[in-house]
Amino acid sequence: MSLRVDAPGRSTRVRRFTPAARWVHRTTAALMGVCVVTAACLYVPQLAELVGRRELVVRIHEWAGLALPVPVLAGLASRAFRADLGFLNRFGSHDRVWLRAAFRRDKRAASRPAGKFNAGQKIYAAWIAGAMLVMLGTGLMMWFTHLTPLVWRTSATFVHDWLALTIGIVLAGHIGMALGDPEARRGMRTGSVSREWAEREHPLWRP
């Protein structure tokens, strides 16, 4: 992809995500979407009646859930993707400043310093990763009923159902924020963002 240049050695767009990172995001999003839609078809009576074929919906839900970690595990083969995970797992003093500004609803760019990922993105990534692992573990208990005692399966069902609802709410918020930032969406779609956006939203990032 060629980049336009507005000054010697300074392009108007900068590379944000590699093809590997975008593939991981898209595949994980697709699998998560299948899990959410099939879960809705299983638990909302009106949707259950409309779709029917409950056994097929259950199987699709189970296999999509089982496949959820696969894109991330495959993405570990990419050095750039591993570097992104390192950025997501590293919190600094500027992240605390970002969070304080977010709690105060201070939207000024100068009040929200961020590297490649801001504090909100880091917290979301950590939370959704943990939630996926819990959903996978509780789902396996519900799927293979002979492996655990009844009380474990009952508790797993309770956690699985309520965490699924929480994930749906959090995902809706994540999608809503993405819809409000076209340049961020473009970065995930094409791999590059405008230099102006990068300097405004992620001033500590050095691409």
Tab-separated table of C-alpha atoms in Angstrom:
chain	number	residue	atom	x	y	z
A	1	MET	CA	0.000	0.000	0.000
A	2	SER	CA	1.499	3.353	-1.002
A	3	LEU	CA	1.353	6.240	1.453
A	4	ARG	CA	0.981	9.860	0.454
A	5	VAL	CA	3.649	12.216	1.726
A	6	ASP	CA	3.017	15.820	2.789
A	7	ALA	CA	6.571	16.546	3.948
A	8	PRO	CA	9.969	14.935	3.365
A	9	GLY	CA	9.930	11.542	5.085
A	10	ARG	CA	6.544	12.181	6.725
A	11	SER	CA	3.544	10.274	5.371
A	12	THR	CA	-0.050	11.314	5.976
A	13	ARG	CA	-0.948	7.791	7.130
A	14	VAL	CA	0.803	5.425	9.505
A	15	ARG	CA	0.586	1.653	9.845
A	16	ARG	CA	-1.359	0.636	12.955
A	17	PHE	CA	-2.233	-3.052	12.526
A	18	THR	CA	-0.644	-5.839	10.510
A	19	PRO	CA	-2.743	-8.304	8.482
A	20	ALA	CA	-2.232	-10.902	11.245
A	21	ALA	CA	-3.670	-8.614	13.928
A	22	ARG	CA	-6.636	-7.705	11.737
A	23	TRP	CA	-7.275	-11.375	10.939
A	24	VAL	CA	-7.265	-12.263	14.655
A	25	HIS	CA	-9.675	-9.433	15.443
A	26	ARG	CA	-12.082	-10.248	12.615
A	27	THR	CA	-12.116	-13.992	13.228
A	28	THR	CA	-12.560	-13.589	16.974
A	29	ALA	CA	-15.328	-11.046	16.387
A	30	ALA	CA	-17.103	-13.432	13.995
A	31	LEU	CA	-16.919	-16.331	16.452
A	32	MET	CA	-18.052	-14.115	19.311
A	33	GLY	CA	-20.934	-12.891	17.174
A	34	VAL	CA	-22.013	-16.469	16.477
A	35	CYS	CA	-21.874	-17.250	20.205
A	36	VAL	CA	-23.961	-14.194	21.100
A	37	VAL	CA	-26.575	-14.783	18.388
A	38	THR	CA	-26.951	-18.494	19.143
A	39	ALA	CA	-27.122	-17.769	22.885
A	40	ALA	CA	-29.932	-15.295	22.223
A	41	CYS	CA	-31.744	-17.924	20.159
A	42	LEU	CA	-31.430	-20.380	23.044
A	43	TYR	CA	-32.558	-18.081	25.858
A	44	VAL	CA	-35.044	-15.649	24.309
A	45	PRO	CA	-38.330	-17.540	23.794
A	46	GLN	CA	-39.453	-15.455	20.830
A	47	LEU	CA	-36.175	-16.074	18.988
A	48	ALA	CA	-36.191	-19.752	19.947
A	49	GLU	CA	-39.634	-20.170	18.390
A	50	LEU	CA	-38.634	-18.211	15.298
A	51	VAL	CA	-35.432	-20.172	14.633
A	52	GLY	CA	-36.385	-23.633	15.879
A	53	ARG	CA	-33.919	-26.529	15.475
A	54	ARG	CA	-32.658	-26.069	19.032
A	55	GLU	CA	-30.260	-29.010	18.857
A	56	LEU	CA	-28.479	-27.524	15.821
A	57	VAL	CA	-28.272	-24.107	17.492
A	58	VAL	CA	-26.761	-25.712	20.600
A	59	ARG	CA	-24.096	-27.497	18.540
A	60	ILE	CA	-23.182	-24.318	16.629
A	61	HIS	CA	-22.936	-22.422	19.929
A	62	GLU	CA	-20.702	-25.087	21.481
A	63	TRP	CA	-18.291	-25.347	18.585
A	64	ALA	CA	-18.065	-21.585	18.082
A	65	GLY	CA	-17.280	-21.198	21.781
A	66	LEU	CA	-14.682	-23.945	21.649
A	67	ALA	CA	-13.018	-22.230	18.666
A	68	LEU	CA	-12.872	-18.776	20.290
A	69	PRO	CA	-9.272	-19.039	21.582
A	70	VAL	CA	-7.967	-20.443	18.272
A	71	PRO	CA	-7.461	-17.113	16.405
A	72	VAL	CA	-5.432	-15.634	19.277
A	73	LEU	CA	-3.343	-18.782	19.619
A	74	ALA	CA	-2.704	-18.782	15.863
A	75	GLY	CA	-1.865	-15.090	15.975
A	76	LEU	CA	0.988	-15.765	18.399
A	77	ALA	CA	2.997	-16.898	15.382
A	78	SER	CA	3.163	-13.215	14.372
A	79	ARG	CA	5.883	-11.143	16.051
A	80	ALA	CA	3.879	-7.954	15.508
A	81	PHE	CA	0.801	-9.476	17.137
A	82	ARG	CA	2.857	-10.586	20.133
A	83	ALA	CA	4.188	-7.037	20.378
A	84	ASP	CA	0.608	-5.702	20.417
A	85	LEU	CA	-0.245	-8.104	23.255
A	86	GLY	CA	2.758	-6.758	25.127
A	87	PHE	CA	1.464	-3.194	24.736
A	88	LEU	CA	-2.002	-4.275	25.916
A	89	ASN	CA	-0.596	-5.984	29.013
A	90	ARG	CA	1.611	-3.074	30.077
A	91	PHE	CA	0.137	-0.316	32.249
A	92	GLY	CA	2.007	2.907	32.969
A	93	SER	CA	1.496	6.124	34.890
A	94	HIS	CA	-0.051	7.727	31.791
A	95	ASP	CA	-2.800	5.093	31.881
A	96	ARG	CA	-3.825	6.255	35.352
A	97	VAL	CA	-3.991	9.811	34.026
A	98	TRP	CA	-6.177	8.606	31.127
A	99	LEU	CA	-8.546	6.803	33.489
A	100	ARG	CA	-8.896	9.804	35.797
A	101	ALA	CA	-9.782	11.956	32.807
A	102	ALA	CA	-12.295	9.340	31.615
A	103	PHE	CA	-13.991	9.258	35.048
A	104	ARG	CA	-14.197	13.063	35.010
A	105	ARG	CA	-15.572	12.895	31.447
A	106	ASP	CA	-12.722	15.127	30.367
A	107	LYS	CA	-12.494	14.532	26.608
A	108	ARG	CA	-9.615	16.889	25.888
A	109	ALA	CA	-6.835	15.066	24.052
A	110	ALA	CA	-4.213	16.634	26.307
A	111	SER	CA	-5.893	15.062	29.345
A	112	ARG	CA	-5.830	11.546	27.917
A	113	PRO	CA	-2.251	10.500	27.144
A	114	ALA	CA	-2.021	7.091	25.484
A	115	GLY	CA	0.477	4.879	23.736
A	116	LYS	CA	-0.580	2.545	20.959
A	117	PHE	CA	-3.532	1.491	23.127
A	118	ASN	CA	-5.263	3.647	25.715
A	119	ALA	CA	-6.147	2.492	29.235
A	120	GLY	CA	-9.752	1.755	28.298
A	121	GLN	CA	-8.679	-0.539	25.473
A	122	LYS	CA	-6.236	-2.319	27.781
A	123	ILE	CA	-8.886	-2.923	30.435
A	124	TYR	CA	-11.381	-4.118	27.835
A	125	ALA	CA	-8.847	-6.529	26.303
A	126	ALA	CA	-7.932	-7.975	29.713
A	127	TRP	CA	-11.572	-8.312	30.763
A	128	ILE	CA	-12.794	-9.930	27.544
A	129	ALA	CA	-9.856	-12.368	27.548
A	130	GLY	CA	-10.640	-13.428	31.114
A	131	ALA	CA	-14.353	-13.657	30.360
A	132	MET	CA	-13.671	-15.881	27.335
A	133	LEU	CA	-11.631	-18.276	29.482
A	134	VAL	CA	-14.353	-18.436	32.147
A	135	MET	CA	-17.009	-19.015	29.477
A	136	LEU	CA	-14.904	-21.762	27.932
A	137	GLY	CA	-14.377	-23.486	31.278
A	138	THR	CA	-18.000	-23.286	32.389
A	139	GLY	CA	-19.188	-24.277	28.921
A	140	LEU	CA	-17.065	-27.431	28.984
A	141	MET	CA	-18.572	-28.354	32.365
A	142	MET	CA	-22.045	-27.966	30.892
A	143	TRP	CA	-21.132	-29.878	27.730
A	144	PHE	CA	-19.338	-32.835	29.300
A	145	THR	CA	-21.703	-33.492	32.167
A	146	HIS	CA	-19.936	-36.663	33.329
A	147	LEU	CA	-16.701	-34.848	34.200
A	148	THR	CA	-17.908	-32.834	37.205
A	149	PRO	CA	-20.384	-33.193	40.112
A	150	LEU	CA	-23.912	-31.827	39.773
A	151	VAL	CA	-23.258	-28.888	42.110
A	152	TRP	CA	-20.332	-27.799	39.925
A	153	ARG	CA	-22.452	-27.977	36.778
A	154	THR	CA	-25.235	-25.986	38.441
A	155	SER	CA	-22.785	-23.282	39.488
A	156	ALA	CA	-21.184	-23.324	36.036
A	157	THR	CA	-24.573	-22.808	34.385
A	158	PHE	CA	-25.325	-19.844	36.666
A	159	VAL	CA	-21.948	-18.199	35.967
A	160	HIS	CA	-22.112	-18.960	32.237
A	161	ASP	CA	-25.577	-17.453	31.804
A	162	TRP	CA	-24.982	-14.246	33.747
A	163	LEU	CA	-21.517	-13.691	32.338
A	164	ALA	CA	-22.960	-14.151	28.835
A	165	LEU	CA	-25.413	-11.330	29.537
A	166	THR	CA	-22.581	-9.143	30.816
A	167	ILE	CA	-20.472	-9.890	27.744
A	168	GLY	CA	-23.389	-8.911	25.509
A	169	ILE	CA	-23.668	-5.540	27.270
A	170	VAL	CA	-19.914	-4.903	27.160
A	171	LEU	CA	-19.717	-5.871	23.484
A	172	ALA	CA	-22.569	-3.492	22.703
A	173	GLY	CA	-20.573	-0.720	24.388
A	174	HIS	CA	-17.430	-1.694	22.471
A	175	ILE	CA	-19.286	-1.626	19.156
A	176	GLY	CA	-20.921	1.674	20.054
A	177	MET	CA	-17.561	3.294	20.749
A	178	ALA	CA	-16.150	1.903	17.505
A	179	LEU	CA	-19.086	3.334	15.562
A	180	GLY	CA	-18.272	6.729	17.068
A	181	ASP	CA	-14.686	6.687	15.780
A	182	PRO	CA	-14.545	6.127	11.998
A	183	GLU	CA	-10.761	6.485	11.852
A	184	ALA	CA	-10.254	3.762	14.463
A	185	ARG	CA	-12.528	1.480	12.419
A	186	ARG	CA	-10.583	2.328	9.296
A	187	GLY	CA	-7.370	1.400	11.081
A	188	MET	CA	-8.734	-2.043	11.891
A	189	ARG	CA	-10.159	-2.450	8.392
A	190	THR	CA	-7.182	-1.261	6.346
A	191	GLY	CA	-4.313	-1.394	8.819
A	192	SER	CA	-3.452	2.313	8.662
A	193	VAL	CA	-4.690	5.517	10.275
A	194	SER	CA	-4.128	9.204	9.626
A	195	ARG	CA	-1.098	10.697	11.300
A	196	GLU	CA	-3.283	13.501	12.670
A	197	TRP	CA	-5.564	10.975	14.402
A	198	ALA	CA	-2.612	9.041	15.806
A	199	GLU	CA	-1.001	12.171	17.227
A	200	ARG	CA	-4.307	13.346	18.738
A	201	GLU	CA	-5.635	10.069	20.172
A	202	HIS	CA	-2.346	8.262	20.924
A	203	PRO	CA	0.280	10.970	21.419
A	204	LEU	CA	2.742	8.630	23.187
A	205	TRP	CA	2.681	6.075	20.369
A	206	ARG	CA	5.738	6.074	18.136
A	207	PRO	CA	4.825	4.080	14.977
